[in-house]
Coordinates of C-alpha atoms in Angstrom, one line a residue:
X187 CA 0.0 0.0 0.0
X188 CA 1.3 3.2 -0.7
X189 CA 2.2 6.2 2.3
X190 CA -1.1 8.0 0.8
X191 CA -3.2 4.9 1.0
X192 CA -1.8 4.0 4.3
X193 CA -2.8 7.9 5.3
X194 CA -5.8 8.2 4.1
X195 CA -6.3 4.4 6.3
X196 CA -5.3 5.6 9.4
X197 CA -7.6 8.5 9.0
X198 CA -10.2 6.0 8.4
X199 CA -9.6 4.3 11.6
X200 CA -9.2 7.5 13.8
X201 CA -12.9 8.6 12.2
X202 CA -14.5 4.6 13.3
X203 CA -12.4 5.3 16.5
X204 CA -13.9 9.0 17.3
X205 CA -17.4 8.5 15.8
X206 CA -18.3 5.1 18.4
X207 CA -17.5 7.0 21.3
X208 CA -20.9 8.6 22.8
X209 CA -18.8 11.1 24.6
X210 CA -17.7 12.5 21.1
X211 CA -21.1 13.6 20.9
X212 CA -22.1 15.1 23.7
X213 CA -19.0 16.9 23.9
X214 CA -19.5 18.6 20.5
X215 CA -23.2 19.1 21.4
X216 CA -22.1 20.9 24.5
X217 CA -19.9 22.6 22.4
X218 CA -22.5 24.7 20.4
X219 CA -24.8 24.7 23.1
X220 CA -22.2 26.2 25.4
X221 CA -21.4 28.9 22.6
X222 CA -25.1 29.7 21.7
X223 CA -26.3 29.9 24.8
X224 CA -23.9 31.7 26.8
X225 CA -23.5 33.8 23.6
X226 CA -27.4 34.5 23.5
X227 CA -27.6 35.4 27.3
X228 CA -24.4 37.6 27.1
X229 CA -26.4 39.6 24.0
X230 CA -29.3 39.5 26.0
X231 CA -27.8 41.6 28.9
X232 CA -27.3 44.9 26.9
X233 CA -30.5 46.7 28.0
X234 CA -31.6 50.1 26.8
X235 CA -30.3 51.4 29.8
X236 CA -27.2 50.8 28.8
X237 CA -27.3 52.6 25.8
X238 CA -30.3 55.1 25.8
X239 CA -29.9 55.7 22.0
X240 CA -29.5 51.6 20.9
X241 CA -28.5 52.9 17.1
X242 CA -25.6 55.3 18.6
X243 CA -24.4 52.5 21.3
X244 CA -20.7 52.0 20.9
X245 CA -21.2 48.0 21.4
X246 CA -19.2 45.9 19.7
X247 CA -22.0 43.7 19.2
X248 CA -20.5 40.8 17.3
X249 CA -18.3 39.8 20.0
X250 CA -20.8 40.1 22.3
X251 CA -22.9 37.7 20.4
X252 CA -19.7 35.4 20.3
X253 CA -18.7 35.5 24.1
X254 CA -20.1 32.2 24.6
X255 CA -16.7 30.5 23.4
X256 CA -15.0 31.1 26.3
X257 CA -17.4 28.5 27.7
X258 CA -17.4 26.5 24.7
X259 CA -13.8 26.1 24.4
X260 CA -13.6 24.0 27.9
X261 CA -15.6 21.3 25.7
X262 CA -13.2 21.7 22.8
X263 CA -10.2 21.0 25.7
X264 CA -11.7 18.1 26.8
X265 CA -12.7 16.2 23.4
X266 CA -9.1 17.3 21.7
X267 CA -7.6 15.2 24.7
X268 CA -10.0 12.3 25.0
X269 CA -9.0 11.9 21.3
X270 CA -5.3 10.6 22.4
X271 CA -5.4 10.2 26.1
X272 CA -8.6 7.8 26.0
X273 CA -6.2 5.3 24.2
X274 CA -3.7 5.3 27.1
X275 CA -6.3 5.0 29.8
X276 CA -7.7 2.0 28.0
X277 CA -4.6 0.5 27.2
X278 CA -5.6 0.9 23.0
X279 CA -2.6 2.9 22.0
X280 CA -0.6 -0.7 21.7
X281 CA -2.7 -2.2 19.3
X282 CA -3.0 1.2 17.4
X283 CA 0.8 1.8 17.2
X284 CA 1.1 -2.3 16.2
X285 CA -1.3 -2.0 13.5
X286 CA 0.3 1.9 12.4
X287 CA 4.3 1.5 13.3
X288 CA 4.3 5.5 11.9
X289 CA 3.8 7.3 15.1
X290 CA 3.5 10.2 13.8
X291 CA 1.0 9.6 11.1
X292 CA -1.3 8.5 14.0
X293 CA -1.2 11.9 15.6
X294 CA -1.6 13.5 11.9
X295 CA -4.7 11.2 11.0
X296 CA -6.1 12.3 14.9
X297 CA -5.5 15.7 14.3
X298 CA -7.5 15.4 11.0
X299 CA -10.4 14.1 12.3
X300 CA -10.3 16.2 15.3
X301 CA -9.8 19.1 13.3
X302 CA -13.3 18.4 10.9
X303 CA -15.7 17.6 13.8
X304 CA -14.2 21.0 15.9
X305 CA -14.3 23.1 12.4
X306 CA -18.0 21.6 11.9
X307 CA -19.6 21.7 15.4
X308 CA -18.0 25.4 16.1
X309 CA -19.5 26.8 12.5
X310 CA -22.5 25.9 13.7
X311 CA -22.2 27.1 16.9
X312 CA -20.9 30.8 15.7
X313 CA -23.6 30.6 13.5
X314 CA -26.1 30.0 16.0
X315 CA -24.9 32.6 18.0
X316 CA -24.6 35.1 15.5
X317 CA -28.7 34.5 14.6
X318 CA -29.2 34.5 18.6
X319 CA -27.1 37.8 18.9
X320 CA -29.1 39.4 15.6
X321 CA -33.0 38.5 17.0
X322 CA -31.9 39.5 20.6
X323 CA -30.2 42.9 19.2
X324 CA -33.0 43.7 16.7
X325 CA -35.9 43.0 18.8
X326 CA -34.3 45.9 21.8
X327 CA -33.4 48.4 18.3
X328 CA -29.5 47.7 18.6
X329 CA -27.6 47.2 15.4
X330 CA -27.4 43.3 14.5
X331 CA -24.4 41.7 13.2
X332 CA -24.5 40.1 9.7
X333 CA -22.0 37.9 7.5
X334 CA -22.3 40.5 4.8
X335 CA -20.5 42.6 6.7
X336 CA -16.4 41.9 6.7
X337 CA -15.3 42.7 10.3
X338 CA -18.2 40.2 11.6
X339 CA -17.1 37.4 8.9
X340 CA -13.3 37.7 9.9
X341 CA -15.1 37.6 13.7
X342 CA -16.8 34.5 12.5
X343 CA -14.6 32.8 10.6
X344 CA -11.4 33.2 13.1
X345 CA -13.5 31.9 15.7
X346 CA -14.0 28.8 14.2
X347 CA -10.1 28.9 13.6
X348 CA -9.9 30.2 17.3
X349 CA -11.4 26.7 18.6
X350 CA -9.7 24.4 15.9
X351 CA -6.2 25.3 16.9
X352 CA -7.4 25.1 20.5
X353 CA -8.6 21.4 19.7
X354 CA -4.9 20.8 18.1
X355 CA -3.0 22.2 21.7
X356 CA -5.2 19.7 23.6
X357 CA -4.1 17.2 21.6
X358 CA -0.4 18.1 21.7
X359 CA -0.9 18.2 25.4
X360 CA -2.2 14.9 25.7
X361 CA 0.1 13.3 23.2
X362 CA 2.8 14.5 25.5
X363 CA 1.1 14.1 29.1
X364 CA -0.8 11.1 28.6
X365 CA -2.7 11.3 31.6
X366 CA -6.5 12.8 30.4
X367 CA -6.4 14.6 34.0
X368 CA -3.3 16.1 34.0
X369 CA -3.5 17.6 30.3
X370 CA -7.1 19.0 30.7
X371 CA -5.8 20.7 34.0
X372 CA -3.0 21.9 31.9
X373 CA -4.6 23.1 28.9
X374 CA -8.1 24.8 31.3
X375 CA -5.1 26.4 32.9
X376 CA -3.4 27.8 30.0
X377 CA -6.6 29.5 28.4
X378 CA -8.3 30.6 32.1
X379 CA -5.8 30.9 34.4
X380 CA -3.4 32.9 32.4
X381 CA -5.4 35.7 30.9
X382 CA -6.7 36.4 34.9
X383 CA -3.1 36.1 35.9
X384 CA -1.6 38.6 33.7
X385 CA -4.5 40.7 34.7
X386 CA -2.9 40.8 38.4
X387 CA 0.4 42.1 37.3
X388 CA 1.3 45.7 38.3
X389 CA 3.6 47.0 35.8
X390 CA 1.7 47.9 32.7
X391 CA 3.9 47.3 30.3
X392 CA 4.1 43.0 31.9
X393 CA 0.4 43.4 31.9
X394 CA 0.5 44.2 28.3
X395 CA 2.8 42.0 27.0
X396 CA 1.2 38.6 29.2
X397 CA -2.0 39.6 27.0
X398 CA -0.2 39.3 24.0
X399 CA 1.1 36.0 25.1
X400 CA -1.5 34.6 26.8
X401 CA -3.5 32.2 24.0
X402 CA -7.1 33.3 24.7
X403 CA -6.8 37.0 25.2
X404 CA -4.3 36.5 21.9
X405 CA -6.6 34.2 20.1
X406 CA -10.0 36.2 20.7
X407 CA -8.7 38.9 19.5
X408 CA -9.9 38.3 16.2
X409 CA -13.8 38.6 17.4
X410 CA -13.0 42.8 18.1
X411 CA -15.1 44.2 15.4
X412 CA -14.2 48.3 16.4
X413 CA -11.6 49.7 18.2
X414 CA -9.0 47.7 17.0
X415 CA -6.1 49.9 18.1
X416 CA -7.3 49.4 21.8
X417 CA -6.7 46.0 21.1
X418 CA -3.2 44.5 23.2
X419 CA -2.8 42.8 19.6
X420 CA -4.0 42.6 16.3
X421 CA -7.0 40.3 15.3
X422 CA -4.6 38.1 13.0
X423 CA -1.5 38.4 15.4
X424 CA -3.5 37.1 18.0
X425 CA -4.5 34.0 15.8
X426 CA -0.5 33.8 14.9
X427 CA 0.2 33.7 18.7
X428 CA -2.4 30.9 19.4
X429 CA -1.2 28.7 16.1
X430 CA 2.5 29.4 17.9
X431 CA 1.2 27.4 20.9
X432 CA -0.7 24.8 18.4
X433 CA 2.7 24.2 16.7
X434 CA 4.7 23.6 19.7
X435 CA 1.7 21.2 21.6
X436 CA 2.3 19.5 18.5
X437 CA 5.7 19.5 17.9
X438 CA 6.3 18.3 22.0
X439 CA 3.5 15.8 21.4
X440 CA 4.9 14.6 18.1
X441 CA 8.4 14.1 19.4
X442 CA 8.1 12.6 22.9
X443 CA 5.4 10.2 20.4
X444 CA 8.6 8.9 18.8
X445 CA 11.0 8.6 21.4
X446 CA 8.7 6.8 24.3
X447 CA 7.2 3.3 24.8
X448 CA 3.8 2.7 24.4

């Protein structure tokens, strides 16, 4: 069999492998109803007292509409790692690395199929939020976000991208942890915990530069439809930091993959 029929196998198999699992499921079903409804009741909270003239309120809307993924991309975490560190728990991974001696194109082929279902269930969920955000918005007089415009399809698109290359530094953690506790700690840390604690530092200038760094303040950048230049980073900078941290869960992953026994 040729390396391209043998890739296209072990995607195959990661796709049977993800699909039987009923926690694949509910995970991606929490996943857009995290991001919907979280989104929706975020949207709902702007009240005309907030802005007295809805059409003049300086809202950005869209991200309001899309605040629901910092909910929705604890369930991203959790799947990404299930994906690798379910076959360790269960004692799987031997058979898997018998039957595909290519270590490596086992993590490609699960970060395929990982990839697909995140991209899938989180268009759907943007999108959901998005019509949630515009019926909750028009119904108080505020102005509703719509694809036509392009600051809220950049917002919707790079969201999606936002919670694919999350999915991929879950699994680079769990290639390289093992343990499905340890690397969902690690990963909920690294997306929560950060962002709060470069909030607490004093100097302004740290405080500035931990956003930049930290992968959700970075990463969510790109929902900012106005006032860009307030921003601690660009939209698309942000989303080069977060792919950064993708590449190197990866690369770690990938590398301690090779080197250790099953």
């Amino acid at each position: 069999m040729t390396g391209a029929g043998r890739g296209l196998g072990a995607v195959r198999a990661e796709w049977t492998k993800l699909r039987t699992l009923h926690s694949t499921w509910w995970l991606l079903l929490a996943l857009i109803a995290l991001t919907v409804l979280a989104g929706a009741a975020s949207t709902a909270s702007l009240t005309a007292s907030d802005c007295p003239v809805p059409a003049d309120c300086h809202e950005d809307t869209v991200k309001l509409s899309l605040t629901g993924v910092w909910l929705g991309q604890g369930a991203v975490v959790v799947l990404a790692v299930l994906t690798m560190s379910g076959e360790y728990g269960t004692g799987t991974i031997r058979t898997t690395l018998t039957t595909e001696p290519l270590r490596l194109r086992i993590l490609a082929a699960k970060a395929a199929v990982l990839c697909a279902l995140t991209a899938t269930a989180s268009t759907v969920g943007v999108l959901g939020s998005l019509l949630a955000g515009r019926l909750l918005l028009s119904a108080d007089g505020f102005a509703a976000p719509t694809l036509a415009e392009g600051p809220t399809l950049r917002a919707a698109a790079g969201t999606v991208l936002y919670l694919t290359l999350t999915a991929l530094i879950g699994l680079g953690a769990a290639t390289a942890l093992r343990d499905t506790a340890t690397a969902v700690t690690s990963v909920l840390a690294l997306f929560y915990a950060f962002p709060l604690l470069a909030g607490l530092l004093a100097d302004p200038d740290w405080q500035e530069n931990a956003r930049r760094a930290a992968p959700a303040t970075a990463g969510l950048a790109i929902q900012a439809t106005i006032d860009l230049d307030r921003l601690p980073i660009g939209p698309w900078a942000g989303i080069a930091v977060l792919a950064g941290y993708a590449v190197a869960a990866l690369v770690t992953g990938g590398v301690l993959l090779r080197v250790r026994d099953a």
